[in-house]
mmCIF file of C-alpha atoms in Angstrom:
data_model
loop_
_atom_site.group_PDB
_atom_site.id
_atom_site.type_symbol
_atom_site.label_atom_id
_atom_site.label_comp_id
_atom_site.label_asym_id
_atom_site.label_seq_id
_atom_site.Cartn_x
_atom_site.Cartn_y
_atom_site.Cartn_z
ATOM 1 C CA MET C 26 -124.050 46.614 23.036
ATOM 2 C CA ARG C 27 -123.976 43.374 22.320
ATOM 3 C CA LEU C 28 -120.697 43.736 20.903
ATOM 4 C CA ASN C 29 -119.412 44.483 24.550
ATOM 5 C CA GLU C 30 -121.062 41.992 25.679
ATOM 6 C CA GLN C 31 -119.756 39.101 23.724
ATOM 7 C CA SER C 32 -116.121 41.179 23.994
ATOM 8 C CA ALA C 33 -116.095 40.725 28.001
ATOM 9 C CA ARG C 34 -117.382 37.436 28.185
ATOM 10 C CA GLU C 35 -114.553 36.251 25.632
ATOM 11 C CA ALA C 36 -112.231 38.350 28.255
ATOM 12 C CA LEU C 37 -113.028 35.691 30.561
ATOM 13 C CA PRO C 38 -109.912 33.838 31.520
ATOM 14 C CA ALA C 39 -110.414 30.513 29.611
ATOM 15 C CA GLY C 40 -109.877 26.889 31.981
ATOM 16 C CA PRO C 41 -106.622 25.154 30.485
ATOM 17 C CA ASP C 42 -108.674 22.437 28.779
ATOM 18 C CA ARG C 43 -110.625 24.945 26.622
ATOM 19 C CA LEU C 44 -107.157 26.826 25.992
ATOM 20 C CA ALA C 45 -106.056 24.141 24.552
ATOM 21 C CA ALA C 46 -109.139 23.339 22.200
ATOM 22 C CA VAL C 47 -108.506 26.801 21.016
ATOM 23 C CA LEU C 48 -104.975 26.335 19.779
ATOM 24 C CA PHE C 49 -105.389 22.846 18.596
ATOM 25 C CA GLY C 50 -107.321 20.757 16.807
ATOM 26 C CA LYS C 51 -108.305 16.894 18.303
ATOM 27 C CA SER C 52 -105.511 15.294 16.453
ATOM 28 C CA MET C 53 -103.155 17.431 17.167
ATOM 29 C CA ARG C 54 -103.684 17.411 20.508
ATOM 30 C CA ALA C 55 -103.927 13.905 20.705
ATOM 31 C CA ILE C 56 -100.323 13.798 19.187
ATOM 32 C CA LEU C 57 -98.321 16.437 21.146
ATOM 33 C CA ALA C 58 -100.143 14.893 24.161
ATOM 34 C CA LEU C 59 -98.621 11.568 24.224
ATOM 35 C CA LEU C 60 -95.636 12.621 21.636
ATOM 36 C CA PHE C 61 -94.256 15.593 24.618
ATOM 37 C CA GLY C 62 -95.421 13.989 27.421
ATOM 38 C CA ARG C 63 -92.564 10.914 26.368
ATOM 39 C CA PRO C 64 -90.567 13.075 24.753
ATOM 40 C CA ASP C 65 -87.908 10.136 25.037
ATOM 41 C CA ARG C 66 -89.523 7.221 23.582
ATOM 42 C CA ARG C 67 -90.674 6.887 20.027
ATOM 43 C CA PHE C 68 -93.524 5.957 18.555
ATOM 44 C CA TYR C 69 -95.113 4.216 15.280
ATOM 45 C CA THR C 70 -98.938 5.909 14.066
ATOM 46 C CA ARG C 71 -100.657 3.198 15.177
ATOM 47 C CA GLU C 72 -99.448 3.433 18.280
ATOM 48 C CA ILE C 73 -100.045 7.199 18.840
ATOM 49 C CA ALA C 74 -103.366 6.481 16.964
ATOM 50 C CA ARG C 75 -104.576 3.583 20.010
ATOM 51 C CA ALA C 76 -103.482 5.737 22.913
ATOM 52 C CA ALA C 77 -105.360 8.764 21.412
ATOM 53 C CA GLY C 78 -108.584 6.567 20.406
ATOM 54 C CA ILE C 79 -108.854 8.072 16.821
ATOM 55 C CA THR C 80 -108.402 6.785 14.207
ATOM 56 C CA PRO C 81 -104.459 6.443 12.333
ATOM 57 C CA SER C 82 -105.604 7.771 8.895
ATOM 58 C CA SER C 83 -106.723 10.477 11.293
ATOM 59 C CA LEU C 84 -103.812 11.623 12.052
ATOM 60 C CA GLN C 85 -101.462 11.271 8.986
ATOM 61 C CA ARG C 86 -102.037 14.596 8.661
ATOM 62 C CA ASP C 87 -101.113 16.693 11.837
ATOM 63 C CA LEU C 88 -98.125 13.792 12.294
ATOM 64 C CA ALA C 89 -96.546 14.802 7.959
ATOM 65 C CA ALA C 90 -97.056 18.493 8.620
ATOM 66 C CA LEU C 91 -95.771 19.082 12.338
ATOM 67 C CA ALA C 92 -92.453 15.905 11.001
ATOM 68 C CA GLY C 93 -92.019 18.576 8.434
ATOM 69 C CA ALA C 94 -92.009 21.667 10.271
ATOM 70 C CA GLY C 95 -89.279 20.067 12.550
ATOM 71 C CA VAL C 96 -91.227 19.715 15.895
ATOM 72 C CA LEU C 97 -91.297 15.849 15.119
ATOM 73 C CA THR C 98 -88.796 13.649 13.900
ATOM 74 C CA ARG C 99 -89.669 11.429 11.703
ATOM 75 C CA THR C 100 -87.520 7.788 11.449
ATOM 76 C CA GLU C 101 -87.971 4.490 9.296
ATOM 77 C CA ASP C 102 -87.484 1.914 11.338
ATOM 78 C CA GLY C 103 -87.798 -1.990 8.321
ATOM 79 C CA ARG C 104 -91.317 -0.743 7.518
ATOM 80 C CA GLN C 105 -92.390 0.751 10.449
ATOM 81 C CA VAL C 106 -92.426 4.849 10.577
ATOM 82 C CA TYR C 107 -91.143 6.148 13.920
ATOM 83 C CA TYR C 108 -92.597 9.854 15.594
ATOM 84 C CA GLN C 109 -90.726 11.370 17.896
ATOM 85 C CA ALA C 110 -91.114 15.108 19.970
ATOM 86 C CA ASN C 111 -87.954 16.493 18.021
ATOM 87 C CA PRO C 112 -85.728 18.598 21.094
ATOM 88 C CA ALA C 113 -83.885 20.908 18.422
ATOM 89 C CA CYS C 114 -86.785 22.258 17.686
ATOM 90 C CA PRO C 115 -86.699 25.433 18.782
ATOM 91 C CA VAL C 116 -90.392 26.277 20.830
ATOM 92 C CA PHE C 117 -89.792 22.552 22.230
ATOM 93 C CA ASP C 118 -90.220 23.467 26.039
ATOM 94 C CA GLU C 119 -92.837 26.001 25.621
ATOM 95 C CA LEU C 120 -94.313 22.587 23.892
ATOM 96 C CA ARG C 121 -93.909 20.663 26.498
ATOM 97 C CA GLY C 122 -95.074 22.669 28.663
ATOM 98 C CA LEU C 123 -98.322 23.144 27.287
ATOM 99 C CA ALA C 124 -98.664 18.923 26.478
ATOM 100 C CA VAL C 125 -98.043 18.853 30.420
ATOM 101 C CA LYS C 126 -100.245 21.830 31.440
ATOM 102 C CA THR C 127 -103.415 21.608 29.083
ATOM 103 C CA PHE C 128 -103.888 18.933 26.661
ATOM 104 C CA GLY C 129 -101.853 16.137 28.445
ATOM 105 C CA VAL C 130 -101.309 14.638 31.793
ATOM 106 C CA ALA C 131 -103.439 17.273 33.327
ATOM 107 C CA ASP C 132 -106.131 17.303 30.649
ATOM 108 C CA VAL C 133 -106.659 13.653 31.318
ATOM 109 C CA LEU C 134 -106.528 13.783 34.698
ATOM 110 C CA ARG C 135 -108.887 16.232 35.387
ATOM 111 C CA ARG C 136 -111.734 14.591 32.788
ATOM 112 C CA LEU C 137 -111.369 11.283 35.111
ATOM 113 C CA LEU C 138 -111.306 12.929 38.329
ATOM 114 C CA ALA C 139 -114.141 15.711 37.149
ATOM 115 C CA ARG C 140 -116.147 12.979 37.010
ATOM 116 C CA HIS C 141 -115.992 12.755 41.320
ATOM 117 C CA ALA C 142 -115.447 16.447 41.746
ATOM 118 C CA SER C 143 -117.694 16.088 44.961
ATOM 119 C CA ARG C 144 -116.270 13.921 46.146
ATOM 120 C CA VAL C 145 -112.768 15.197 45.722
ATOM 121 C CA ARG C 146 -112.010 18.896 47.287
ATOM 122 C CA LEU C 147 -108.917 19.235 45.761
ATOM 123 C CA ALA C 148 -105.903 17.443 43.266
ATOM 124 C CA LEU C 149 -103.072 18.152 42.444
ATOM 125 C CA VAL C 150 -99.734 16.328 40.135
ATOM 126 C CA TYR C 151 -96.736 16.876 41.932
ATOM 127 C CA GLY C 152 -92.869 15.109 41.322
ATOM 128 C CA SER C 153 -91.298 15.094 38.409
ATOM 129 C CA VAL C 154 -94.158 15.544 35.731
ATOM 130 C CA ALA C 155 -94.811 19.014 37.452
ATOM 131 C CA LYS C 156 -91.439 19.786 37.698
ATOM 132 C CA GLY C 157 -90.833 19.518 33.804
ATOM 133 C CA ALA C 158 -88.166 17.132 35.129
ATOM 134 C CA ALA C 159 -89.556 13.583 33.876
ATOM 135 C CA ASP C 160 -87.574 10.913 32.524
ATOM 136 C CA ALA C 161 -88.063 7.718 30.606
ATOM 137 C CA ALA C 162 -89.351 5.921 34.089
ATOM 138 C CA SER C 163 -90.611 8.825 35.928
ATOM 139 C CA ASP C 164 -94.516 8.013 37.271
ATOM 140 C CA VAL C 165 -96.837 11.066 36.939
ATOM 141 C CA ASP C 166 -97.428 11.123 41.137
ATOM 142 C CA VAL C 167 -101.206 12.183 41.942
ATOM 143 C CA LEU C 168 -102.418 13.737 45.676
ATOM 144 C CA TRP C 169 -106.447 14.104 46.255
ATOM 145 C CA VAL C 170 -107.527 15.026 49.100
ATOM 146 C CA GLY C 171 -111.518 13.637 49.766
ATOM 147 C CA ASP C 172 -114.012 11.298 49.792
ATOM 148 C CA LEU C 173 -113.472 9.778 46.986
ATOM 149 C CA ARG C 174 -110.948 6.204 46.789
ATOM 150 C CA PRO C 175 -108.330 4.953 44.957
ATOM 151 C CA SER C 176 -109.558 1.830 44.317
ATOM 152 C CA GLU C 177 -112.243 2.973 43.047
ATOM 153 C CA LEU C 178 -110.491 5.069 39.341
ATOM 154 C CA VAL C 179 -108.412 2.124 39.146
ATOM 155 C CA LEU C 180 -109.955 0.459 36.024
ATOM 156 C CA GLN C 181 -110.337 4.325 34.198
ATOM 157 C CA LEU C 182 -106.583 5.336 35.566
ATOM 158 C CA ALA C 183 -105.342 1.937 33.701
ATOM 159 C CA ALA C 184 -106.754 3.662 30.506
ATOM 160 C CA ALA C 185 -104.801 6.722 31.535
ATOM 161 C CA GLU C 186 -101.534 5.212 31.308
ATOM 162 C CA ARG C 187 -101.566 3.581 28.414
ATOM 163 C CA ARG C 188 -102.909 7.185 26.501
ATOM 164 C CA LEU C 189 -99.940 9.176 28.575
ATOM 165 C CA ALA C 190 -97.535 6.109 28.529
ATOM 166 C CA ARG C 191 -96.755 6.734 32.010
ATOM 167 C CA LYS C 192 -97.377 4.976 34.986
ATOM 168 C CA ILE C 193 -99.662 7.045 37.614
ATOM 169 C CA SER C 194 -99.416 6.889 41.460
ATOM 170 C CA VAL C 195 -101.645 8.167 43.169
ATOM 171 C CA ILE C 196 -101.688 9.073 47.424
ATOM 172 C CA ALA C 197 -105.071 10.127 48.738
ATOM 173 C CA TYR C 198 -105.806 11.802 52.267
ATOM 174 C CA SER C 199 -109.371 12.200 53.716
ATOM 175 C CA THR C 200 -110.450 15.867 54.398
ATOM 176 C CA GLU C 201 -109.558 15.185 58.788
ATOM 177 C CA GLU C 202 -106.018 13.265 58.172
ATOM 178 C CA PHE C 203 -104.993 16.782 55.285
ATOM 179 C CA ALA C 204 -105.851 19.380 57.220
ATOM 180 C CA ASP C 205 -103.892 17.705 60.202
ATOM 181 C CA ARG C 206 -100.807 16.870 58.634
ATOM 182 C CA LEU C 207 -101.122 20.481 57.543
ATOM 183 C CA ALA C 208 -101.706 21.585 60.430
ATOM 184 C CA ASN C 209 -98.111 19.436 62.153
ATOM 185 C CA ASP C 210 -96.333 20.751 58.777
ATOM 186 C CA HIS C 211 -95.661 16.824 58.038
ATOM 187 C CA HIS C 212 -92.929 16.912 55.712
ATOM 188 C CA PHE C 213 -94.159 15.311 52.583
ATOM 189 C CA LEU C 214 -96.557 18.089 52.643
ATOM 190 C CA THR C 215 -94.522 20.576 53.240
ATOM 191 C CA THR C 216 -92.063 19.034 50.175
ATOM 192 C CA ILE C 217 -94.300 18.823 48.025
ATOM 193 C CA LEU C 218 -96.592 22.716 48.525
ATOM 194 C CA LYS C 219 -93.495 24.707 47.963
ATOM 195 C CA GLY C 220 -92.002 22.849 44.922
ATOM 196 C CA PRO C 221 -94.250 23.672 41.460
ATOM 197 C CA VAL C 222 -97.490 21.462 40.903
ATOM 198 C CA ILE C 223 -100.180 21.268 39.050
ATOM 199 C CA TRP C 224 -103.836 21.917 39.823
ATOM 200 C CA LEU C 225 -106.061 19.596 38.560
ATOM 201 C CA ILE C 226 -109.008 20.282 40.920
ATOM 202 C CA GLY C 227 -108.801 24.076 43.126
ATOM 203 C CA ASN C 228 -105.572 25.740 42.796
ATOM 204 C CA ARG C 229 -103.539 27.329 44.822
ATOM 205 C CA GLU C 230 -106.139 30.492 46.511
ATOM 206 C CA ALA C 231 -108.601 26.935 47.647
ATOM 207 C CA PHE C 232 -105.619 25.569 49.074
ATOM 208 C CA ASP C 233 -104.963 28.392 51.296
ATOM 209 C CA GLU C 234 -108.557 29.152 51.726
ATOM 210 C CA PHE C 235 -108.634 25.467 52.887
ATOM 211 C CA VAL C 236 -105.569 25.879 55.397
ATOM 212 C CA LEU C 237 -107.751 29.304 56.563
ATOM 213 C CA SER C 238 -110.752 27.381 57.281
ATOM 214 C CA LYS C 239 -108.549 24.114 58.971
ATOM 215 C CA THR C 240 -105.914 26.305 60.719
ATOM 216 C CA ARG C 241 -109.239 28.727 63.098
ATOM 217 C CA LYS C 242 -110.402 25.673 64.742
ATOM 218 C CA PRO C 243 -107.093 26.076 66.812
ATOM 219 C CA ARG C 244 -107.316 29.767 66.704
ATOM 220 C CA THR C 245 -110.482 29.936 68.461
ATOM 221 C CA ARG C 246 -109.113 27.226 71.077
ATOM 222 C CA LYS C 247 -106.413 29.555 72.299
ATOM 223 C CA ALA C 248 -108.952 32.684 72.265
ATOM 224 C CA ALA C 249 -111.074 30.455 74.080
ATOM 225 C CA GLN C 250 -107.889 29.527 76.705
ATOM 226 C CA ARG C 251 -107.638 32.953 76.830
ATOM 227 C CA ARG C 252 -110.810 34.341 77.638
ATOM 228 C CA ALA C 253 -110.812 31.428 80.023
ATOM 229 C CA ALA C 254 -107.247 32.955 81.485
ATOM 230 C CA ARG C 255 -108.738 36.023 81.956
ATOM 231 C CA LYS C 256 -112.030 36.025 83.630
ATOM 232 C CA GLY C 257 -109.869 33.254 86.101
ATOM 233 C CA ARG C 258 -106.867 36.357 86.551
ATOM 234 C CA GLY C 259 -108.359 37.032 89.803
ATOM 235 C CA ARG C 260 -107.500 33.506 90.822
ATOM 236 C CA ALA C 261 -104.759 32.106 88.564
ATOM 237 C CA PRO C 262 -102.349 35.351 86.994
ATOM 238 C CA ALA C 263 -99.316 33.272 86.493
ATOM 239 C CA GLY C 264 -98.350 29.792 84.198
ATOM 240 C CA GLU C 265 -100.751 30.547 81.143
ATOM 241 C CA ARG C 266 -98.725 29.955 78.337
ATOM 242 C CA MET G 7 -99.379 -2.538 56.516
ATOM 243 C CA LEU G 8 -100.854 -4.717 57.937
ATOM 244 C CA ALA G 9 -103.334 -4.956 55.200
ATOM 245 C CA TYR G 10 -100.984 -5.121 52.750
ATOM 246 C CA ASN G 11 -99.353 -7.938 54.289
ATOM 247 C CA ALA G 12 -103.086 -9.853 54.823
ATOM 248 C CA ALA G 13 -104.327 -9.246 51.174
ATOM 249 C CA HIS G 14 -100.755 -10.930 49.744
ATOM 250 C CA ALA G 15 -100.636 -13.395 52.040
ATOM 251 C CA LEU G 16 -104.533 -14.433 50.941
ATOM 252 C CA ALA G 17 -102.729 -14.305 47.617
ATOM 253 C CA LEU G 18 -100.307 -16.248 48.195
ATOM 254 C CA ALA G 19 -102.946 -18.835 49.172
ATOM 255 C CA ALA G 20 -104.825 -18.566 46.008
ATOM 256 C CA LEU G 21 -102.111 -19.319 43.917
ATOM 257 C CA ARG G 22 -100.558 -22.508 46.003
ATOM 258 C CA ALA G 23 -104.286 -23.294 45.823
ATOM 259 C CA ALA G 24 -104.318 -23.534 42.432
ATOM 260 C CA GLY G 25 -101.590 -25.153 42.626
ATOM 261 C CA TYR G 26 -99.047 -22.985 42.143
ATOM 262 C CA ARG G 27 -96.105 -22.028 44.007
ATOM 263 C CA PRO G 28 -93.632 -19.189 43.977
ATOM 264 C CA SER G 29 -91.047 -20.321 42.418
ATOM 265 C CA SER G 30 -88.304 -17.801 44.771
ATOM 266 C CA ALA G 31 -88.744 -15.327 47.012
ATOM 267 C CA GLY G 32 -89.476 -11.798 45.268
ATOM 268 C CA HIS G 33 -92.630 -12.597 43.059
ATOM 269 C CA ARG G 34 -95.015 -10.271 45.108
ATOM 270 C CA LYS G 35 -95.983 -7.962 42.198
ATOM 271 C CA MET G 36 -96.393 -11.300 40.302
ATOM 272 C CA ILE G 37 -98.856 -12.925 42.883
ATOM 273 C CA PHE G 38 -101.527 -10.197 43.113
ATOM 274 C CA GLN G 39 -101.456 -9.511 39.112
ATOM 275 C CA VAL G 40 -102.350 -13.808 38.679
ATOM 276 C CA LEU G 41 -105.257 -13.006 40.722
ATOM 277 C CA ALA G 42 -107.299 -13.052 37.691
ATOM 278 C CA GLU G 43 -106.614 -16.532 37.184
ATOM 279 C CA THR G 44 -106.153 -18.383 40.521
ATOM 280 C CA THR G 45 -109.957 -16.777 42.322
ATOM 281 C CA ASP G 46 -112.285 -15.297 40.285
ATOM 282 C CA ALA G 47 -111.033 -11.183 41.319
ATOM 283 C CA PRO G 48 -112.400 -8.978 38.669
ATOM 284 C CA ALA G 49 -110.065 -6.879 37.054
ATOM 285 C CA ALA G 50 -110.673 -3.672 39.729
ATOM 286 C CA LEU G 51 -109.845 -5.942 42.124
ATOM 287 C CA TRP G 52 -105.789 -7.390 40.828
ATOM 288 C CA LEU G 53 -105.804 -3.938 39.888
ATOM 289 C CA ALA G 54 -106.134 -2.225 42.670
ATOM 290 C CA LEU G 55 -103.847 -4.188 45.014
ATOM 291 C CA ASP G 56 -101.051 -4.174 41.892
ATOM 292 C CA LYS G 57 -101.509 -0.415 42.395
ATOM 293 C CA TYR G 58 -101.366 -0.447 46.226
ATOM 294 C CA HIS G 59 -98.174 -3.119 44.943
ATOM 295 C CA ASP G 60 -97.084 -0.631 44.357
ATOM 296 C CA ARG G 61 -97.279 1.917 46.418
ATOM 297 C CA ARG G 62 -96.202 0.506 49.094
ATOM 298 C CA ASN G 63 -92.889 0.105 47.223
ATOM 299 C CA ALA G 64 -93.134 3.716 46.921
ATOM 300 C CA ALA G 65 -93.235 3.937 50.687
ATOM 301 C CA GLU G 66 -90.475 0.595 51.372
ATOM 302 C CA TYR G 67 -87.762 2.232 48.863
ATOM 303 C CA GLU G 68 -88.613 5.842 47.144
ATOM 304 C CA GLY G 69 -89.400 7.725 50.088
ATOM 305 C CA ALA G 70 -93.322 8.367 49.974
ATOM 306 C CA PRO G 71 -94.971 8.640 52.458
ATOM 307 C CA PRO G 72 -97.100 5.787 54.738
ATOM 308 C CA ALA G 73 -100.373 5.028 53.798
ATOM 309 C CA THR G 74 -102.800 7.338 54.466
ATOM 310 C CA ALA G 75 -105.705 6.367 57.158
ATOM 311 C CA ALA G 76 -107.627 6.636 53.767
ATOM 312 C CA GLU G 77 -105.189 4.344 51.929
ATOM 313 C CA ALA G 78 -105.669 1.617 54.996
ATOM 314 C CA GLU G 79 -108.781 1.676 54.860
ATOM 315 C CA ASP G 80 -109.100 1.384 51.047
ATOM 316 C CA LEU G 81 -107.539 -1.444 51.517
ATOM 317 C CA VAL G 82 -109.023 -3.663 54.515
ATOM 318 C CA LYS G 83 -112.332 -3.116 52.234
ATOM 319 C CA LEU G 84 -109.861 -4.552 49.181
ATOM 320 C CA ALA G 85 -108.922 -7.374 51.509
ATOM 321 C CA GLY G 86 -111.871 -8.354 52.538
ATOM 322 C CA ASP G 87 -112.959 -9.080 48.964
ATOM 323 C CA LEU G 88 -109.960 -10.943 48.514
ATOM 324 C CA ASP G 89 -110.602 -12.880 51.541
ATOM 325 C CA ARG G 90 -114.242 -13.972 50.247
ATOM 326 C CA LEU G 91 -113.351 -14.802 46.780
ATOM 327 C CA VAL G 92 -110.148 -16.901 47.703
ATOM 328 C CA ARG G 93 -112.721 -19.252 49.962
ATOM 329 C CA LYS G 94 -115.256 -19.211 47.791
ATOM 330 C CA ARG G 95 -112.013 -21.230 45.794
ATOM 331 C CA ILE G 96 -110.389 -23.177 47.909
ATOM 332 C CA GLY G 97 -113.408 -24.529 48.768
ATOM 333 C CA GLN G 98 -113.978 -25.798 44.792
ATOM 334 C CA PRO G 99 -112.127 -28.623 43.497
ATOM 335 C CA ARG G 100 -108.937 -27.879 41.467
ATOM 336 C CA ARG G 101 -109.195 -27.160 38.455
ATOM 337 C CA ASP G 102 -107.623 -29.700 35.907
ATOM 338 C CA GLY G 103 -105.805 -28.786 32.771
ATOM 339 C CA ARG G 104 -109.020 -27.504 30.905
ATOM 340 C CA ALA G 105 -110.144 -24.302 32.975
ATOM 341 C CA ARG G 106 -113.384 -23.948 33.738
ATOM 342 C CA ARG G 107 -115.043 -20.577 33.711
#
């Protein structure tokens, strides 16, 4: 009986951050997050350690194992040893996807926004990083909806940029403006939402719900117009759009 | 955009008041990055202005949408903070070689 309860609890879908913790240890996550977030670049050990906020010595074992398995390439340049994500690794694309969606970009940004969760209704990553088409110069494009002002997060964003070795670009909407732009089929937003996105706060269902709750207003107004038209039919039968 | 221009003009005024001038046009980004020197702007302020500078460029040159109402409001507040700092600094005697902190 107890066993059943437990297995039922375990069967619940885990959040993306928990998924990563289950699959990889802390230093492994840090290495993969940085190196597969920037597969175009090579990093030396201290650089990885600094970005991850852990000591270089605790990275050594995982780095050696990953290089030994061909997940990373190891090159020596003078006295410096560099590691880089290995595009020839048979699971390169899968690891890059995992790194970006779970413990890499998405995780760093989720943690950052989680502290302000009550003031952010929706948050997502769009653009090249979400598409998996990011190159060396690509920013992480973030959009959020709510009362959180971008200037409140600059220090944390700067830390996240160091951690990810990528610049982060933010576009912030208030709930009202976002709803208004959506209602008017704002080109920028409709393009983003058609393409692949990584949800940081909320998800596709929450978004659809949000859209429904916001589009209900004009509907009731129309209904009110119809009702008014029905009432006044005797006087003005035609001319109703 | 208006708020961005105000912030830029203020940052430039601070630069001139500190005895510097941009060596040529096109040093918009630098003007914000030296605010910690030319005013006593805390990192959170000049970093935020620096971010909005990038945001302005993305909107101007890279097809990003223009500033949202929320962003404009945020930037107006930042420009106000900068205005106070610049006025404070301009009221003080110019720094000589030895920087006082």
